[in-house]
Coordinates of C-alpha atoms and ligand atoms in Angstrom, one line a residue:
X227 CA 28.4 21.2 9.9
X228 CA 26.7 19.6 6.9
X229 CA 26.1 15.9 6.7
X230 CA 24.5 13.3 4.5
X231 CA 22.3 10.4 5.8
X232 CA 23.1 7.1 4.0
X233 CA 20.5 4.3 4.3
X234 CA 20.1 0.9 2.6
X235 CA 17.4 -1.6 3.4
X236 CA 17.2 -5.4 3.6
X237 CA 13.5 -6.3 3.3
X238 CA 12.2 -9.8 4.2
X239 CA 8.8 -10.7 2.9
X240 CA 7.0 -14.0 3.5
X241 CA 5.6 -15.4 0.2
X242 CA 1.9 -16.4 0.4
X243 CA 2.3 -20.0 -0.7
X244 CA 0.0 -22.6 0.8
X245 CA 3.0 -24.8 1.7
X246 CA 6.6 -24.3 2.8
X247 CA 9.5 -23.8 0.5
X248 CA 11.1 -27.2 0.7
X249 CA 8.4 -29.4 2.1
X250 CA 4.6 -29.9 2.0
X251 CA 3.8 -28.4 5.5
X252 CA 1.1 -25.7 5.5
X253 CA 2.2 -22.1 6.1
X254 CA -1.0 -20.8 7.8
X255 CA -0.5 -18.7 10.9
X256 CA -1.2 -20.9 13.9
X257 CA 0.4 -19.3 17.0
X258 CA -1.8 -21.1 19.4
X259 CA -0.9 -24.5 18.2
X260 CA 2.9 -24.6 18.2
X261 CA 4.8 -27.3 16.2
X262 CA 1.8 -28.7 14.4
X263 CA 3.1 -27.6 10.9
X264 CA 6.3 -29.7 10.9
X265 CA 7.8 -32.7 9.2
X266 CA 11.2 -34.4 9.0
X267 CA 12.4 -31.8 6.4
X268 CA 11.6 -28.6 8.2
X269 CA 12.6 -30.2 11.5
X270 CA 16.0 -30.9 10.0
X271 CA 15.9 -34.6 10.8
X272 CA 18.9 -36.7 9.4
X273 CA 18.2 -38.1 5.9
X274 CA 15.2 -35.9 5.1
X275 CA 15.5 -34.4 1.6
X276 CA 14.2 -30.9 0.7
X277 CA 12.4 -30.4 -2.7
X278 CA 11.9 -26.9 -4.1
X279 CA 8.3 -25.6 -4.1
X280 CA 7.9 -24.3 -7.7
X281 CA 5.1 -21.9 -6.7
X282 CA 7.4 -20.2 -4.2
X283 CA 10.1 -19.8 -6.9
X284 CA 7.6 -18.3 -9.4
X285 CA 6.2 -15.9 -6.8
X286 CA 9.7 -14.7 -5.9
X287 CA 10.4 -14.2 -9.6
X288 CA 7.2 -12.2 -10.0
X289 CA 8.3 -9.9 -7.1
X290 CA 11.8 -9.5 -8.6
X291 CA 10.4 -8.6 -12.0
X292 CA 8.2 -6.1 -10.3
X293 CA 11.4 -4.6 -8.8
X294 CA 12.8 -4.5 -12.4
X295 CA 15.4 -7.0 -11.5
X296 CA 17.3 -9.2 -14.0
X297 CA 16.4 -12.9 -13.6
X298 CA 19.4 -15.3 -13.5
X299 CA 19.4 -18.2 -15.9
X300 CA 21.2 -20.4 -13.4
X301 CA 20.7 -20.1 -9.6
X302 CA 21.7 -22.4 -6.8
X303 CA 21.1 -22.9 -3.1
X304 CA 23.6 -22.4 -0.3
X305 CA 23.8 -23.3 3.4
X306 CA 24.3 -20.4 5.8
X307 CA 25.5 -22.0 9.0
X308 CA 24.7 -20.6 12.4
X309 CA 23.5 -22.1 15.7
X310 CA 20.4 -20.8 17.2
X311 CA 17.5 -22.7 18.9
X312 CA 14.9 -21.7 16.3
X313 CA 17.0 -23.2 13.5
X314 CA 16.8 -27.0 13.8
X315 CA 19.0 -27.8 10.7
X316 CA 21.9 -25.8 12.1
X317 CA 21.9 -23.8 8.8
X318 CA 19.5 -21.7 6.8
X319 CA 19.0 -22.6 3.1
X320 CA 19.7 -19.3 1.3
X321 CA 21.4 -18.0 -1.9
X322 CA 24.9 -16.7 -1.6
X323 CA 26.9 -15.8 -4.7
X324 CA 24.3 -16.7 -7.4
X325 CA 20.9 -15.3 -6.4
X326 CA 18.0 -15.8 -8.7
X327 CA 17.7 -12.1 -9.4
X328 CA 19.8 -8.9 -9.3
X329 CA 20.2 -5.3 -10.5
X330 CA 16.7 -3.8 -10.1
X331 CA 15.4 -0.3 -9.5
X332 CA 12.7 1.3 -7.5
X333 CA 11.7 5.0 -7.6
X334 CA 10.1 7.1 -4.9
X335 CA 9.6 10.9 -4.6
X336 CA 12.7 12.3 -2.9
X337 CA 12.2 13.7 0.6
X338 CA 11.8 17.5 0.1
X339 CA 13.5 18.0 3.5
X340 CA 16.8 16.7 2.0
X341 CA 18.8 19.6 0.7
X342 CA 18.5 20.0 -3.1
X343 CA 16.1 17.0 -3.4
X344 CA 12.8 18.9 -3.6
X345 CA 10.7 17.8 -6.6
X346 CA 13.2 15.1 -7.6
X347 CA 12.8 11.3 -7.8
X348 CA 14.9 9.1 -5.7
X349 CA 16.2 6.2 -7.7
X350 CA 17.0 3.3 -5.4
X351 CA 19.0 0.5 -6.9
X352 CA 18.1 -3.0 -5.9
X353 CA 21.3 -5.1 -5.5
X354 CA 19.5 -8.4 -5.5
X355 CA 16.4 -10.4 -4.5
X356 CA 17.0 -13.9 -3.3
X357 CA 15.0 -16.7 -1.7
X358 CA 15.6 -18.4 1.6
X359 CA 13.7 -20.4 4.3
X360 CA 12.6 -18.7 7.5
X361 CA 13.6 -19.8 11.0
X362 CA 11.2 -20.8 13.7
X363 CA 10.3 -18.6 16.7
X364 CA 11.7 -18.7 20.2
X365 CA 9.1 -18.1 22.9
X366 CA 10.5 -16.7 26.1
X367 CA 8.8 -16.5 29.5
X368 CA 8.0 -12.8 29.8
X369 CA 6.4 -13.1 33.2
X370 CA 9.8 -12.7 34.8
X371 CA 9.4 -16.0 36.7
X372 CA 12.2 -17.4 34.7
X373 CA 10.5 -20.4 33.1
X374 CA 12.2 -22.3 30.3
X375 CA 12.2 -20.8 26.8
X376 CA 10.3 -22.8 24.1
X377 CA 10.6 -23.1 20.4
X378 CA 7.7 -23.0 17.9
X379 CA 8.8 -24.4 14.5
X380 CA 5.6 -23.8 12.6
X381 CA 7.2 -20.9 10.7
X382 CA 10.5 -22.8 10.0
X383 CA 10.8 -23.4 6.3
X384 CA 8.4 -20.7 5.2
X385 CA 9.5 -19.1 2.0
X386 CA 11.0 -15.6 2.3
X387 CA 12.2 -13.3 -0.4
X388 CA 14.9 -11.0 0.7
X389 CA 15.3 -7.7 -1.1
X390 CA 18.6 -5.9 -0.7
X391 CA 19.0 -2.2 -1.8
X392 CA 22.0 -0.1 -2.4
X393 CA 22.5 2.6 0.2
X394 CA 20.7 5.1 -2.0
X395 CA 18.2 6.5 0.5
X396 CA 19.0 9.9 2.0
X397 CA 16.6 10.3 5.0
X398 CA 14.6 8.2 7.4
X399 CA 11.4 9.3 5.6
X400 CA 12.7 8.0 2.3
X401 CA 13.4 4.7 4.0
X402 CA 9.9 4.5 5.1
X403 CA 8.5 5.5 1.7
X404 CA 10.6 2.9 0.0
X405 CA 9.3 0.1 2.3
X406 CA 5.7 1.4 1.8
X407 CA 6.2 1.2 -2.0
X408 CA 7.7 -2.3 -1.8
X409 CA 4.8 -3.4 0.3
X410 CA 2.3 -2.0 -2.2
X411 CA 4.1 -3.8 -5.0
X412 CA 4.1 -7.2 -3.2
X413 CA 0.4 -6.7 -2.4
X414 CA -0.7 -5.7 -5.9
X415 CA 1.3 -8.6 -7.3
X416 CA -0.4 -11.0 -4.8
X417 CA 2.9 -12.5 -3.7
X418 CA 2.8 -11.6 0.0
X419 CA 0.1 -10.4 2.4
X420 CA 2.7 -8.2 4.0
X421 CA 1.0 -8.6 7.4
X422 CA 3.5 -6.8 9.6
X423 CA 1.8 -7.8 12.9
X424 CA 2.4 -11.5 11.9
X425 CA 6.0 -10.7 10.9
X426 CA 5.3 -11.4 7.2
X427 CA 7.1 -8.1 6.2
X428 CA 10.1 -6.9 8.2
X429 CA 13.2 -5.1 7.4
X430 CA 16.8 -4.3 8.5
X431 CA 18.2 -0.8 7.9
X432 CA 21.9 -0.1 7.3
X433 CA 22.6 3.5 8.2
X434 CA 25.6 5.8 8.6
X435 CA 26.5 9.5 8.1
X436 CA 28.9 11.3 5.9
X437 CA 30.0 14.3 7.9
X438 CA 31.3 17.3 6.0
X439 CA 33.5 19.2 8.5
X440 CA 34.1 22.9 8.2
X441 CA 37.8 22.1 7.6
X442 CA 36.8 20.5 4.3
X443 CA 37.4 16.9 5.6
X444 CA 34.6 14.4 5.2
X445 CA 34.4 11.5 7.6
X446 CA 32.1 8.4 7.4
X447 CA 30.6 7.1 10.6
X448 CA 30.6 3.3 11.1
X449 CA 27.6 1.6 9.5
X450 CA 25.0 0.4 11.9
X451 CA 22.5 -2.3 11.0
X452 CA 19.2 -2.0 12.8
X453 CA 17.6 -5.4 12.8
X454 CA 14.0 -6.6 12.6
X455 CA 11.9 -3.5 12.2
X456 CA 8.3 -4.6 11.8
X457 CA 6.4 -1.3 11.3
X458 CA 6.8 1.7 9.0
X459 CA 6.8 4.0 12.0
X460 CA 9.5 2.0 13.9
X461 CA 11.7 2.0 10.7
X462 CA 11.5 5.8 10.5
X463 CA 11.8 6.4 14.2
X464 CA 14.8 4.0 14.6
X465 CA 16.6 5.7 11.7
X466 CA 15.9 9.2 13.1
X467 CA 17.2 8.1 16.5
X468 CA 20.3 6.6 14.9
X469 CA 21.0 9.8 12.9
X470 CA 21.0 11.8 16.1
X471 CA 23.0 9.2 18.0
X472 CA 25.7 9.1 15.3
X473 CA 25.8 12.9 15.2
X474 CA 26.3 13.1 18.9
X475 CA 28.9 10.3 19.0
X476 CA 30.9 11.2 15.9
X477 CA 29.9 14.7 14.9
X478 CA 33.0 16.3 16.5
X479 CA 35.5 13.7 15.2
X480 CA 37.5 14.4 12.0
X481 CA 38.9 10.9 12.3
X482 CA 37.1 7.7 13.3
X483 CA 39.5 4.9 14.0
X484 CA 37.2 2.0 14.5
X485 CA 34.8 1.7 11.6
X486 CA 33.6 -1.9 12.3
X487 CA 30.0 -2.4 11.3
X488 CA 27.7 -3.0 14.3
X489 CA 24.3 -4.5 14.9
X490 CA 21.6 -2.7 16.8
X491 CA 18.0 -3.4 17.8
X492 CA 15.2 -0.9 18.3
X493 CA 13.3 -0.5 21.5
X494 CA 10.0 1.2 20.5
X495 CA 8.9 1.8 24.1
X496 CA 12.0 3.9 24.8
X497 CA 12.5 5.1 21.3
X498 CA 16.2 4.1 21.3
X499 CA 18.5 1.8 19.4
X500 CA 20.5 -0.7 21.4
X501 CA 23.7 -2.5 20.4
X502 CA 23.3 -6.2 20.1
X503 CA 26.4 -8.0 18.9
X504 CA 29.1 -7.2 16.4
X505 CA 28.2 -8.3 12.9
X506 CA 29.5 -11.7 11.8
X507 CA 31.5 -11.4 8.7
X508 CA 30.2 -13.4 5.7
X509 CA 33.0 -16.0 6.3
X510 CA 31.6 -16.7 9.7
X511 CA 28.5 -18.3 8.1
X512 CA 30.8 -20.8 6.2
X513 CA 28.5 -20.7 3.2
X514 CA 28.7 -23.7 0.9
X515 CA 26.3 -25.0 -1.9
X516 CA 23.5 -27.2 -0.5
X517 CA 24.3 -30.7 -1.8
X518 CA 20.6 -31.8 -1.4
X519 CA 19.1 -29.3 -3.8
X520 CA 19.6 -29.1 -7.6
X521 CA 20.3 -25.7 -9.1
X522 CA 17.4 -24.0 -11.0
X523 CA 17.8 -23.4 -14.7
X524 CA 15.5 -20.7 -16.2
X525 CA 15.3 -20.2 -19.9
X526 CA 14.9 -16.8 -21.7
X527 CA 11.5 -17.9 -23.0
X528 CA 10.3 -18.7 -19.5
X529 CA 11.3 -15.3 -18.3
X530 CA 9.5 -13.7 -21.2
X531 CA 6.3 -15.6 -20.4
X532 CA 6.5 -14.4 -16.8
X533 CA 7.3 -10.9 -17.9
X534 CA 4.2 -10.9 -20.2
X535 CA 2.0 -12.1 -17.4
X536 CA 3.0 -9.4 -14.9
X537 CA 0.3 -7.2 -13.3
X538 CA 0.6 -3.4 -13.6
X539 CA 2.9 -2.0 -10.9
X540 CA 1.2 0.4 -8.3
X541 CA 3.7 3.0 -9.3
X542 CA 2.7 2.8 -13.0
X543 CA -1.0 2.9 -12.1
X544 CA -0.5 6.0 -10.0
X545 CA 1.2 7.6 -13.0
X546 CA -1.6 6.5 -15.4
X547 CA -4.3 7.9 -13.1
X548 CA -2.6 11.3 -13.5
X549 CA -1.7 11.3 -17.2
X550 CA -4.7 9.4 -18.6
X551 CA -7.5 10.2 -16.1
X552 CA -6.3 13.6 -15.0
X553 CA -6.3 13.0 -11.3
X554 CA -4.0 15.0 -9.0
X555 CA -0.9 13.1 -7.6
X556 CA -2.6 13.3 -4.2
X557 CA -5.9 11.7 -5.3
X558 CA -4.1 9.0 -7.4
X559 CA -2.0 8.2 -4.3
X560 CA -4.9 7.9 -2.0
X561 CA -6.7 5.4 -4.2
X562 CA -3.5 3.3 -4.9
X563 CA -2.7 3.1 -1.2
X564 CA -6.0 1.4 -0.5
X565 CA -4.9 -1.7 -2.4
X566 CA -5.6 -3.4 -5.6
X567 CA -9.3 -4.3 -5.1
X568 CA -10.0 -0.7 -4.2
X569 CA -8.2 0.7 -7.3
X570 CA -9.9 -1.9 -9.5
X571 CA -13.3 -0.8 -8.1
X572 CA -12.4 2.8 -9.0
X573 CA -11.5 1.9 -12.5
X574 CA -14.7 0.0 -13.0
X575 CA -16.7 3.1 -11.9
X576 CA -14.9 5.1 -14.5
X577 CA -15.4 2.3 -17.1
X578 CA -19.2 2.6 -16.5
X579 CA -19.3 6.3 -17.4
X580 CA -18.3 8.3 -14.4
X581 CA -16.0 11.3 -14.7
X582 CA -12.6 10.2 -13.2
X583 CA -12.4 13.1 -10.8
X584 CA -16.0 12.5 -9.7
X585 CA -15.3 8.8 -9.3
X586 CA -12.2 9.5 -7.3
X587 CA -14.1 11.9 -4.9
X588 CA -16.8 9.3 -4.5
X589 CA -14.7 6.3 -3.8
X590 CA -12.5 8.2 -1.3
X591 CA -15.4 10.0 0.4
X592 CA -18.9 8.5 -0.1
X593 CA -17.9 4.9 -0.5
X594 CA -15.1 5.1 2.1
X595 CA -17.7 6.5 4.6
X596 CA -20.1 3.7 4.0
X597 CA -17.3 1.1 4.3
X598 CA -16.2 2.7 7.6
X599 CA -19.8 2.7 8.9
X600 CA -20.3 -0.9 7.9
X601 CA -16.7 -2.0 8.9
X602 CA -16.3 -3.9 5.6
X603 CA -13.8 -4.0 2.8
X604 CA -14.4 -2.9 -0.8
X605 CA -14.9 -6.5 -1.8
X606 CA -18.0 -6.6 0.4
X607 CA -19.4 -3.3 -0.8
X608 CA -23.1 -4.0 -1.5
X609 CA -23.5 -1.9 -4.6
X610 CA -21.6 -2.9 -7.8
X611 CA -19.1 -0.5 -9.4
X612 CA -21.3 -0.7 -12.5
X613 CA -24.2 0.9 -10.6
X614 CA -22.1 3.5 -8.9
X615 CA -20.8 4.4 -12.4
X616 CA -24.3 4.6 -13.7
X617 CA -25.3 7.0 -10.8
X618 CA -22.4 9.2 -11.5
X619 CA -23.0 9.2 -15.2
X620 CA -26.5 10.5 -14.5
X621 CA -24.8 13.4 -12.6
X622 CA -22.6 14.3 -15.5
X623 CA -25.6 13.9 -17.9
X624 CA -27.5 16.4 -15.6
X625 CA -30.2 13.8 -14.8
X626 CA -29.3 13.8 -11.0
X627 CA -27.9 16.5 -8.7
X628 CA -24.9 15.4 -6.6
X629 CA -27.2 15.5 -3.5
X630 CA -29.8 13.3 -5.2
X631 CA -27.0 10.9 -6.3
X632 CA -25.8 10.6 -2.7
X633 CA -29.4 9.9 -1.6
X634 CA -29.7 7.2 -4.4
X635 CA -26.5 5.5 -3.3
X636 CA -27.5 5.5 0.4
X637 CA -30.9 4.1 -0.6
X638 CA -29.3 1.3 -2.6
X639 CA -27.0 0.4 0.3
X640 CA -29.9 0.1 2.8
X641 CA -32.1 -1.7 0.2
X642 CA -29.2 -4.2 -0.3
X643 CA -29.6 -5.4 3.2
X644 CA -32.6 -7.5 2.2
X645 CA -32.5 -7.6 -1.6
X646 CA -30.2 -7.8 -4.4
X647 CA -29.6 -4.4 -6.0
X648 CA -29.8 -4.1 -9.8
X649 CA -30.1 -1.4 -12.5
X650 CA -33.9 -1.7 -12.1
X651 CA -33.6 -1.0 -8.3
X652 CA -31.7 2.2 -9.1
X653 CA -34.4 3.4 -11.5
X654 CA -37.1 2.5 -9.0
X655 CA -35.3 4.4 -6.2
X656 CA -34.9 7.5 -8.4
X657 CA -38.5 7.4 -9.4
X658 CA -40.0 6.7 -6.0
X659 CA -38.0 9.3 -4.3
X660 CA -38.5 11.8 -7.1
X661 CA -34.7 12.3 -7.4
X662 CA -34.5 12.9 -11.1
X663 CA -33.9 16.5 -12.3
X664 CA -37.0 17.7 -14.1
X665 CA -35.5 17.9 -17.5
X666 CA -38.6 19.1 -19.4
X667 CA -38.5 22.9 -19.4
X668 CA -42.2 23.0 -20.3
X669 CA -43.1 20.9 -17.3
X670 CA -41.1 23.2 -15.1
X671 CA -42.7 26.3 -16.6
X672 CA -46.1 24.8 -15.8
X673 CA -45.1 24.3 -12.2
X674 CA -43.9 27.9 -12.0
X675 CA -47.1 29.3 -13.4
X676 CA -49.1 27.3 -10.9
X677 CA -47.0 28.4 -8.0
X678 CA -47.4 32.0 -9.2
X679 CA -51.2 31.7 -9.5
X680 CA -51.5 30.1 -6.0
X681 CA -49.4 32.8 -4.3
X682 CA -50.7 36.3 -5.2
X683 CA -49.2 37.8 -2.0
X684 CA -45.5 37.1 -2.5
X685 CA -46.0 37.8 -6.2
X686 CA -47.4 41.2 -5.4
X687 CA -44.6 41.8 -2.9
X688 CA -42.0 41.0 -5.5
X689 CA -43.7 43.2 -8.1
X690 CA -43.8 46.0 -5.4
X691 CA -40.0 45.9 -5.2
X692 CA -39.4 43.2 -2.5
X693 CA -36.8 41.1 -4.2
X694 CA -36.7 38.7 -1.2
X695 CA -40.3 37.6 -1.8
X696 CA -39.0 35.6 -4.8
X697 CA -37.4 33.2 -2.3
X698 CA -40.6 31.6 -1.0
X699 CA -41.8 31.1 -4.6
X700 CA -38.5 29.5 -5.5
X701 CA -38.7 27.2 -2.5
X702 CA -42.2 26.0 -3.6
X703 CA -41.1 25.4 -7.1
X704 CA -38.1 23.4 -6.0
X705 CA -40.4 21.3 -3.8
X706 CA -42.8 20.6 -6.6
X707 CA -40.1 19.9 -9.2
X708 CA -37.9 17.7 -7.0
X709 CA -34.4 17.3 -8.2
X710 CA -34.6 20.2 -10.7
X711 CA -31.4 22.2 -11.3
X712 CA -31.7 25.1 -8.8
X713 CA -29.8 27.5 -11.1
X714 CA -32.3 26.8 -13.9
X715 CA -35.3 27.1 -11.6
X716 CA -34.0 30.4 -10.3
X717 CA -33.6 31.9 -13.7
X718 CA -37.0 30.7 -14.9
X719 CA -38.8 32.0 -11.9
X720 CA -37.1 35.4 -12.2
X721 CA -38.0 35.5 -15.9
X722 CA -41.6 34.7 -15.2
X723 CA -41.9 37.4 -12.5
X724 CA -40.1 39.9 -14.6
X725 CA -42.5 39.2 -17.5
X726 CA -45.4 39.9 -15.1
X727 CA -43.7 43.1 -14.1
X728 CA -43.3 44.4 -17.7
X729 CA -46.9 43.3 -18.4
X730 CA -48.2 45.4 -15.5
X731 CA -46.3 48.5 -16.4
Ligands
ZN1050 ZN1 7.8 -29.5 6.8

C-alpha cells in the first residue's frame, strides 16, 4: 500500500531581547535562582499593566520578513485562557485572528527518499508568525519521594515568536531540515540564540498519513500533534515513530470513524510517542482581545525601512557561494551551517585575495582543526581573516606551496600566544623559516650547478644509466632551495643532467 506522510510544524523561538515582552524584567537564564526575574506584571498581580517591548516587536518582524511573510498594518493582542500552575495570569497574551504577519514561504531541498521528490525543492508555506509571552516552568520532585512541585516564573513573560507552517512537509527528515533552516535564519538575523538545551527553540509537529489502499480508496489518519520537541533528532525520531504507529494502527482500515485530533508527547528514552490529552478546541481557550494593550499600527514606510535593513538569508548566501564563488553545494552548506561569524570570516578571506575554493578548504579544515584544538570559536581565532587571505593569495601567486602555507599559519597561531600578529609577522615567519618558493630561476640553476659539482658519484651513476641516482640530487636541491616548486626543480635538474650527458657523448 502506498501512503503519503503529511507534516506541519509549530516552531516557538525565544527572542533574545534583554527584557521581557510586557515588563522590564531581565530575560537572562537563571535556573539556580528561581523567581528573581519577576514583577507585578509578569506575576499577573491585579492592577498591573503590561506595556509592549518595542524591541521584541521589531525582532519578531525581522524574523517574519526573513520567512518572507507579509507584515500586517494592524495587529492586536488576545488573551488565551487556560489554567496551569506556571501561568500566573490565568491567560497567555497571544495573537488570535490578527497576527502581526502571515503568508510566508521557506524552501528546503526535498527528501530524495520521498517518491518522485529527488532533486526537487520543497516549498513550505508559512501560515503565520505571531508573538506571545512564554509561561513559567513547573519543577517537579524527580527523586520519587513525592515532595511538593514548585514553580519558577523567571521565564514567564519572555517574548516568543511562534511560526506555524502549512502541512507541506512529506517526511520526518524534511521536518528536521525545515527546523534546521529556521534555526539558521533566526541565528543569522540575530533574533534568537536558538539554544535548544535552554528551551529557547522548540517545536510541535502535526502529523498524519494519507493511505492509498489497493482498492483505490484513500483514507486520512487522525492528526497527531507531538508537543514540545527540543532537539532536531527528537523531532525526526518522534515523527518516524508516529509514521510507523499510524501505519500499524490504521494501515488496514479503509474507513476511520474517529478522526479527532490528538496530542502526544515524545519519550526519547524509549523512543515512543505517548498520548497526553485530547486537543482543546480553539473555543475552549475563550480568546478575547486584551483590554490592557493597544493594537499596533505599522505603516508601509516602516515596513519598507525594516525590509531594507534585513541581513542576507542563510539560504541566499548558500546560493551565492555556489553561483558567484563556484563552491559545491556541499562546501557552501558546511560553511553556512557553522553560523554567521564563520561565514563572514570565510568571505573576508576571499576578499583579501584567496581563491574561494582554497579559502573554503582552509576554513573547514585547517582553521577548523585549530579551533578544535584550542576549543575556541571563530571570533577568538588568533589570526585575522586578512592575514589568512594574504597567505592563500601567496599560494595562488606561487610564492608559497600549500605545505609552506600551512606551516606559516601554524607558526602565526603559536606566535599569537605572546604577541600580536601582523602582516610583518607573516613576512618574518616566511623569511626566517625559508618558506618562500625560490622564484628566481637563475638562483635555482646556481644551486643545481653547485649540487652537481659537489656530488660526482650520483652524477656519474646517473650518466651511467642509473635514473634513480637523480633522486638524491633532487633532494639536496630541494633542501637548499627551500620552498621551491618541486615540479620545477625536477625538470631543471633533469635538464642539467641531460645537458651533461649530451656534452659527454
Ligand atoms: Zn516582570
